[in-house]
mmCIF file of C-alpha atoms in Angstrom:
data_model
loop_
_atom_site.group_PDB
_atom_site.id
_atom_site.type_symbol
_atom_site.label_atom_id
_atom_site.label_comp_id
_atom_site.label_asym_id
_atom_site.label_seq_id
_atom_site.Cartn_x
_atom_site.Cartn_y
_atom_site.Cartn_z
ATOM 1 C CA UNK A 1 17.610 2.860 17.614
ATOM 2 C CA UNK A 2 21.057 4.408 17.582
ATOM 3 C CA UNK A 3 20.973 7.429 15.278
ATOM 4 C CA UNK A 4 24.098 8.728 13.580
ATOM 5 C CA UNK A 5 22.591 11.910 12.142
ATOM 6 C CA UNK A 6 19.382 13.485 10.924
ATOM 7 C CA UNK A 7 18.301 14.081 7.330
ATOM 8 C CA UNK A 8 15.991 17.042 6.651
ATOM 9 C CA UNK A 9 13.588 16.741 3.714
ATOM 10 C CA UNK A 10 11.817 20.092 3.319
ATOM 11 C CA UNK A 11 10.904 19.579 -0.363
ATOM 12 C CA UNK A 12 7.654 17.673 0.058
ATOM 13 C CA UNK A 13 4.448 17.201 -1.918
ATOM 14 C CA UNK A 14 1.287 15.451 -0.814
ATOM 15 C CA UNK A 15 0.080 13.245 -3.646
ATOM 16 C CA UNK A 16 -3.671 12.896 -4.267
ATOM 17 C CA UNK A 17 -5.140 9.527 -3.390
ATOM 18 C CA UNK A 18 -5.047 7.014 -0.559
ATOM 19 C CA UNK A 19 -2.890 3.862 -0.393
ATOM 20 C CA UNK A 20 -1.853 1.221 2.124
ATOM 21 C CA UNK A 21 1.389 0.192 0.373
ATOM 22 C CA UNK A 22 3.619 1.626 -2.357
ATOM 23 C CA UNK A 23 6.629 0.620 -4.462
ATOM 24 C CA UNK A 24 8.670 2.581 -7.011
ATOM 25 C CA UNK A 25 11.337 1.627 -9.545
ATOM 26 C CA UNK A 26 12.880 3.427 -12.533
ATOM 27 C CA UNK A 27 10.385 6.266 -12.405
ATOM 28 C CA UNK A 28 7.218 4.187 -12.209
ATOM 29 C CA UNK A 29 5.180 3.904 -9.018
ATOM 30 C CA UNK A 30 2.695 1.201 -8.024
ATOM 31 C CA UNK A 31 0.427 1.012 -5.014
ATOM 32 C CA UNK A 32 -2.617 -0.668 -3.510
ATOM 33 C CA UNK A 33 -5.420 0.827 -1.454
ATOM 34 C CA UNK A 34 -7.469 -0.573 1.429
ATOM 35 C CA UNK A 35 -9.933 -2.166 -1.008
ATOM 36 C CA UNK A 36 -7.111 -3.976 -2.829
ATOM 37 C CA UNK A 37 -7.336 -1.856 -5.949
ATOM 38 C CA UNK A 38 -4.031 -1.534 -7.813
ATOM 39 C CA UNK A 39 -2.766 1.778 -9.190
ATOM 40 C CA UNK A 40 0.243 2.981 -11.128
ATOM 41 C CA UNK A 41 1.727 6.368 -11.979
ATOM 42 C CA UNK A 42 4.517 7.413 -14.322
ATOM 43 C CA UNK A 43 4.839 11.154 -13.773
ATOM 44 C CA UNK A 44 1.078 11.539 -14.060
ATOM 45 C CA UNK A 45 -2.141 10.918 -12.089
ATOM 46 C CA UNK A 46 -2.936 7.410 -10.866
ATOM 47 C CA UNK A 47 -4.221 4.835 -13.337
ATOM 48 C CA UNK A 48 -6.085 1.818 -12.010
ATOM 49 C CA UNK A 49 -4.964 -1.627 -13.149
ATOM 50 C CA UNK A 50 -7.102 -4.765 -13.251
ATOM 51 C CA UNK A 51 -6.956 -7.100 -10.265
ATOM 52 C CA UNK A 52 -7.129 -7.058 -6.468
ATOM 53 C CA UNK A 53 -3.899 -7.183 -4.419
ATOM 54 C CA UNK A 54 -2.708 -6.515 -0.875
ATOM 55 C CA UNK A 55 0.947 -5.941 -1.843
ATOM 56 C CA UNK A 56 2.546 -4.913 -5.145
ATOM 57 C CA UNK A 57 6.177 -4.617 -6.213
ATOM 58 C CA UNK A 58 8.000 -3.425 -9.316
ATOM 59 C CA UNK A 59 11.576 -3.906 -10.478
ATOM 60 C CA UNK A 60 13.836 -5.333 -13.159
ATOM 61 C CA UNK A 61 11.932 -8.632 -13.132
ATOM 62 C CA UNK A 62 8.607 -6.913 -13.752
ATOM 63 C CA UNK A 63 5.539 -6.160 -11.650
ATOM 64 C CA UNK A 64 4.476 -8.764 -9.081
ATOM 65 C CA UNK A 65 1.905 -8.876 -6.306
ATOM 66 C CA UNK A 66 0.068 -10.972 -3.746
ATOM 67 C CA UNK A 67 -3.587 -11.001 -2.724
ATOM 68 C CA UNK A 68 -5.432 -11.590 0.553
ATOM 69 C CA UNK A 69 -5.223 -15.353 -0.016
ATOM 70 C CA UNK A 70 -1.423 -15.027 -0.421
ATOM 71 C CA UNK A 71 -1.638 -16.053 -4.072
ATOM 72 C CA UNK A 72 1.138 -14.629 -6.267
ATOM 73 C CA UNK A 73 0.635 -12.743 -9.517
ATOM 74 C CA UNK A 74 2.826 -11.252 -12.236
ATOM 75 C CA UNK A 75 1.747 -8.496 -14.611
ATOM 76 C CA UNK A 76 1.955 -9.966 -18.130
ATOM 77 C CA UNK A 77 0.635 -8.140 -21.169
ATOM 78 C CA UNK A 78 -1.414 -5.711 -19.081
ATOM 79 C CA UNK A 79 -3.136 -8.322 -16.911
ATOM 80 C CA UNK A 80 -2.242 -10.105 -13.678
ATOM 81 C CA UNK A 81 -1.366 -13.768 -14.236
ATOM 82 C CA UNK A 82 -1.563 -16.245 -11.356
ATOM 83 C CA UNK A 83 1.822 -17.914 -10.815
ATOM 84 C CA UNK A 84 3.234 -20.465 -8.375
ATOM 85 C CA UNK A 85 3.742 -19.379 -4.771
ATOM 86 C CA UNK A 86 2.025 -18.371 -1.535
ATOM 87 C CA UNK A 87 3.418 -15.192 0.054
ATOM 88 C CA UNK A 88 2.279 -12.296 2.246
ATOM 89 C CA UNK A 89 5.025 -9.963 0.946
ATOM 90 C CA UNK A 90 7.033 -9.990 -2.273
ATOM 91 C CA UNK A 91 9.842 -7.873 -3.735
ATOM 92 C CA UNK A 92 11.098 -7.485 -7.305
ATOM 93 C CA UNK A 93 13.873 -4.984 -6.533
ATOM 94 C CA UNK A 94 16.757 -7.398 -7.115
ATOM 95 C CA UNK A 95 18.651 -7.734 -10.385
ATOM 96 C CA UNK A 96 15.918 -9.617 -12.278
ATOM 97 C CA UNK A 97 15.147 -12.018 -9.414
ATOM 98 C CA UNK A 98 12.249 -12.006 -6.955
ATOM 99 C CA UNK A 99 12.047 -12.681 -3.203
ATOM 100 C CA UNK A 100 9.161 -13.181 -0.805
ATOM 101 C CA UNK A 101 8.082 -14.305 2.661
ATOM 102 C CA UNK A 102 5.071 -16.405 3.604
ATOM 103 C CA UNK A 103 2.698 -16.335 6.570
ATOM 104 C CA UNK A 104 5.134 -18.450 8.590
ATOM 105 C CA UNK A 105 7.939 -15.937 7.886
ATOM 106 C CA UNK A 106 9.722 -18.492 5.694
ATOM 107 C CA UNK A 107 11.912 -16.829 3.054
ATOM 108 C CA UNK A 108 12.096 -17.702 -0.637
ATOM 109 C CA UNK A 109 13.676 -16.416 -3.838
ATOM 110 C CA UNK A 110 13.163 -17.006 -7.544
ATOM 111 C CA UNK A 111 16.331 -16.823 -9.679
ATOM 112 C CA UNK A 112 16.625 -14.603 -12.729
ATOM 113 C CA UNK A 113 15.917 -17.127 -15.525
ATOM 114 C CA UNK A 114 12.599 -18.170 -13.968
ATOM 115 C CA UNK A 115 11.586 -14.696 -12.764
ATOM 116 C CA UNK A 116 12.053 -13.038 -16.153
ATOM 117 C CA UNK A 117 10.137 -15.676 -18.122
ATOM 118 C CA UNK A 118 7.350 -16.347 -15.579
ATOM 119 C CA UNK A 119 3.911 -16.077 -17.184
ATOM 120 C CA UNK A 120 1.776 -18.558 -15.266
ATOM 121 C CA UNK A 121 2.154 -21.354 -17.794
ATOM 122 C CA UNK A 122 4.440 -23.553 -15.691
ATOM 123 C CA UNK A 123 5.414 -24.069 -12.006
ATOM 124 C CA UNK A 124 8.097 -21.780 -10.598
ATOM 125 C CA UNK A 125 11.157 -23.188 -8.760
ATOM 126 C CA UNK A 126 11.113 -21.020 -5.613
ATOM 127 C CA UNK A 127 14.237 -21.600 -3.482
ATOM 128 C CA UNK A 128 13.934 -21.715 0.314
ATOM 129 C CA UNK A 129 16.379 -19.525 2.281
ATOM 130 C CA UNK A 130 17.309 -20.345 5.872
ATOM 131 C CA UNK A 131 15.966 -18.072 8.601
ATOM 132 C CA UNK A 132 12.728 -16.249 9.402
ATOM 133 C CA UNK A 133 11.736 -12.768 8.203
ATOM 134 C CA UNK A 134 8.600 -10.681 8.243
ATOM 135 C CA UNK A 135 9.735 -8.432 5.349
ATOM 136 C CA UNK A 136 12.496 -8.909 2.755
ATOM 137 C CA UNK A 137 13.724 -6.474 0.075
ATOM 138 C CA UNK A 138 16.584 -6.559 -2.427
ATOM 139 C CA UNK A 139 18.670 -4.119 -4.453
ATOM 140 C CA UNK A 140 21.889 -3.969 -6.463
ATOM 141 C CA UNK A 141 24.193 -4.539 -3.466
ATOM 142 C CA UNK A 142 22.256 -7.212 -1.604
ATOM 143 C CA UNK A 143 19.101 -7.953 0.351
ATOM 144 C CA UNK A 144 17.779 -6.584 3.657
ATOM 145 C CA UNK A 145 15.114 -7.972 5.936
ATOM 146 C CA UNK A 146 13.412 -7.535 9.289
ATOM 147 C CA UNK A 147 11.916 -10.241 11.481
ATOM 148 C CA UNK A 148 8.894 -10.388 13.779
ATOM 149 C CA UNK A 149 10.829 -8.711 16.617
ATOM 150 C CA UNK A 150 11.994 -5.863 14.300
ATOM 151 C CA UNK A 151 15.594 -7.114 14.200
ATOM 152 C CA UNK A 152 17.424 -6.173 10.977
ATOM 153 C CA UNK A 153 19.487 -8.505 8.770
ATOM 154 C CA UNK A 154 21.542 -8.290 5.577
ATOM 155 C CA UNK A 155 21.992 -11.235 3.221
ATOM 156 C CA UNK A 156 25.447 -11.634 1.695
ATOM 157 C CA UNK A 157 26.385 -13.417 -1.529
ATOM 158 C CA UNK A 158 23.132 -12.784 -3.402
ATOM 159 C CA UNK A 159 23.367 -12.854 -7.208
ATOM 160 C CA UNK A 160 20.720 -13.045 -9.960
ATOM 161 C CA UNK A 161 21.392 -16.749 -10.567
ATOM 162 C CA UNK A 162 22.207 -17.646 -6.920
ATOM 163 C CA UNK A 163 19.514 -15.592 -5.235
ATOM 164 C CA UNK A 164 19.609 -17.560 -1.960
ATOM 165 C CA UNK A 165 22.903 -15.927 -0.968
ATOM 166 C CA UNK A 166 25.432 -17.305 1.492
ATOM 167 C CA UNK A 167 25.060 -15.875 5.013
ATOM 168 C CA UNK A 168 23.157 -13.468 7.273
ATOM 169 C CA UNK A 169 24.655 -10.487 9.048
ATOM 170 C CA UNK A 170 22.826 -8.828 11.920
ATOM 171 C CA UNK A 171 22.602 -5.027 11.583
ATOM 172 C CA UNK A 172 22.047 -2.814 14.656
ATOM 173 C CA UNK A 173 18.668 -1.104 14.883
ATOM 174 C CA UNK A 174 14.961 -1.867 15.042
ATOM 175 C CA UNK A 175 12.593 -1.600 12.056
ATOM 176 C CA UNK A 176 9.194 -3.021 11.205
ATOM 177 C CA UNK A 177 9.637 -2.708 7.417
ATOM 178 C CA UNK A 178 12.600 -2.058 5.138
ATOM 179 C CA UNK A 179 13.000 -1.235 1.464
ATOM 180 C CA UNK A 180 16.014 -1.135 -0.849
ATOM 181 C CA UNK A 181 15.837 1.517 -3.577
ATOM 182 C CA UNK A 182 16.695 1.152 -7.258
ATOM 183 C CA UNK A 183 20.229 2.486 -6.713
ATOM 184 C CA UNK A 184 20.805 0.557 -3.468
ATOM 185 C CA UNK A 185 19.647 3.170 -0.933
ATOM 186 C CA UNK A 186 18.053 1.610 2.145
ATOM 187 C CA UNK A 187 15.120 3.121 4.048
ATOM 188 C CA UNK A 188 13.006 1.686 6.821
ATOM 189 C CA UNK A 189 10.124 2.433 9.168
ATOM 190 C CA UNK A 190 10.039 1.565 12.869
ATOM 191 C CA UNK A 191 7.041 0.626 15.003
ATOM 192 C CA UNK A 192 6.501 4.290 15.957
ATOM 193 C CA UNK A 193 6.188 5.343 12.306
ATOM 194 C CA UNK A 194 9.593 7.037 12.144
ATOM 195 C CA UNK A 195 11.675 6.756 8.966
ATOM 196 C CA UNK A 196 15.388 5.970 8.849
ATOM 197 C CA UNK A 197 17.979 5.925 6.077
ATOM 198 C CA UNK A 198 21.097 3.754 6.148
ATOM 199 C CA UNK A 199 24.269 5.749 5.553
ATOM 200 C CA UNK A 200 27.713 4.682 4.408
ATOM 201 C CA UNK A 201 26.580 1.978 1.986
ATOM 202 C CA UNK A 202 29.206 1.150 -0.635
ATOM 203 C CA UNK A 203 30.071 -1.849 -2.794
ATOM 204 C CA UNK A 204 32.849 -2.731 -0.337
ATOM 205 C CA UNK A 205 30.640 -2.072 2.702
ATOM 206 C CA UNK A 206 27.106 -3.028 1.619
ATOM 207 C CA UNK A 207 25.721 -2.922 5.183
ATOM 208 C CA UNK A 208 26.680 0.742 5.660
ATOM 209 C CA UNK A 209 27.707 2.440 8.885
ATOM 210 C CA UNK A 210 24.762 4.090 10.682
ATOM 211 C CA UNK A 211 21.071 4.994 10.593
ATOM 212 C CA UNK A 212 19.942 8.596 10.057
ATOM 213 C CA UNK A 213 16.474 9.705 11.102
ATOM 214 C CA UNK A 214 14.530 11.297 8.240
ATOM 215 C CA UNK A 215 12.758 14.466 9.369
ATOM 216 C CA UNK A 216 9.414 14.652 7.627
ATOM 217 C CA UNK A 217 6.218 16.678 7.682
ATOM 218 C CA UNK A 218 3.975 13.686 7.053
ATOM 219 C CA UNK A 219 2.149 11.795 9.782
ATOM 220 C CA UNK A 220 3.027 8.369 11.134
ATOM 221 C CA UNK A 221 4.691 6.442 8.300
ATOM 222 C CA UNK A 222 3.533 2.934 7.440
ATOM 223 C CA UNK A 223 5.374 2.161 4.217
ATOM 224 C CA UNK A 224 8.183 3.751 2.188
ATOM 225 C CA UNK A 225 9.852 3.285 -1.187
ATOM 226 C CA UNK A 226 12.801 5.164 -2.707
ATOM 227 C CA UNK A 227 13.566 5.687 -6.394
ATOM 228 C CA UNK A 228 15.519 8.241 -8.456
ATOM 229 C CA UNK A 229 16.020 10.684 -5.604
ATOM 230 C CA UNK A 230 12.418 10.578 -4.397
ATOM 231 C CA UNK A 231 11.153 9.045 -1.178
ATOM 232 C CA UNK A 232 7.547 7.885 -1.339
ATOM 233 C CA UNK A 233 5.708 7.594 1.978
ATOM 234 C CA UNK A 234 2.335 6.094 2.832
ATOM 235 C CA UNK A 235 1.096 7.042 6.294
ATOM 236 C CA UNK A 236 -0.982 4.948 8.657
ATOM 237 C CA UNK A 237 -3.956 7.088 7.587
ATOM 238 C CA UNK A 238 -3.359 6.252 3.911
ATOM 239 C CA UNK A 239 -1.995 9.648 2.875
ATOM 240 C CA UNK A 240 0.711 9.700 0.210
ATOM 241 C CA UNK A 241 3.744 11.978 0.301
ATOM 242 C CA UNK A 242 6.681 12.417 -2.092
ATOM 243 C CA UNK A 243 9.971 13.859 -0.846
ATOM 244 C CA UNK A 244 13.119 14.800 -2.712
ATOM 245 C CA UNK A 245 15.996 13.342 -0.692
#
């Protein structure tokens, strides 16, 4: 990957616990461990939630997750409700809409009106998006994804009510997972476990200008999430680290 600069993050804390995936939004953090147990933290130790998931996400449309059978759930009234859909990865970081990819790397989104009111009582109108992605994440300025060959793409024209967007733009680089933070910051992890941050992102230039390598003291990164100035990292060994960036 072409690197424009390097970002040093000396202010680091290892967080007690072990997770395989993590997601943070508006100060609240959710994660799952290797047994599928779901945990959350809001400036305090982890609290276990009911249910078994392989991937969890939190954002303006609520808390969503998928299990090992690719079934989709939404947290409603303190419990996980089964809703329509079959996905391996899901993201609630958009402006009250939800996106996900299935085992065939097909891409879908759920517009704001349906995402906000979803409670498992009626089928959800997931919208198919052209293309193939292995991981898809959204934020206030658009959506980013990576495919099975680690190529990176940005989706233009995404809005809460027209979540499918209008066109793809290829972005230089190579990442195996990518996450858009609450404020629109973009971080990703490559196949070697290195972390990168996209620089130069603005409303007029939502794809940014270059990737900066994030220097870290943690081991090989597996998953990252960024929220309110803090970068959360889960390593391939399951360790959890929190950096101020």
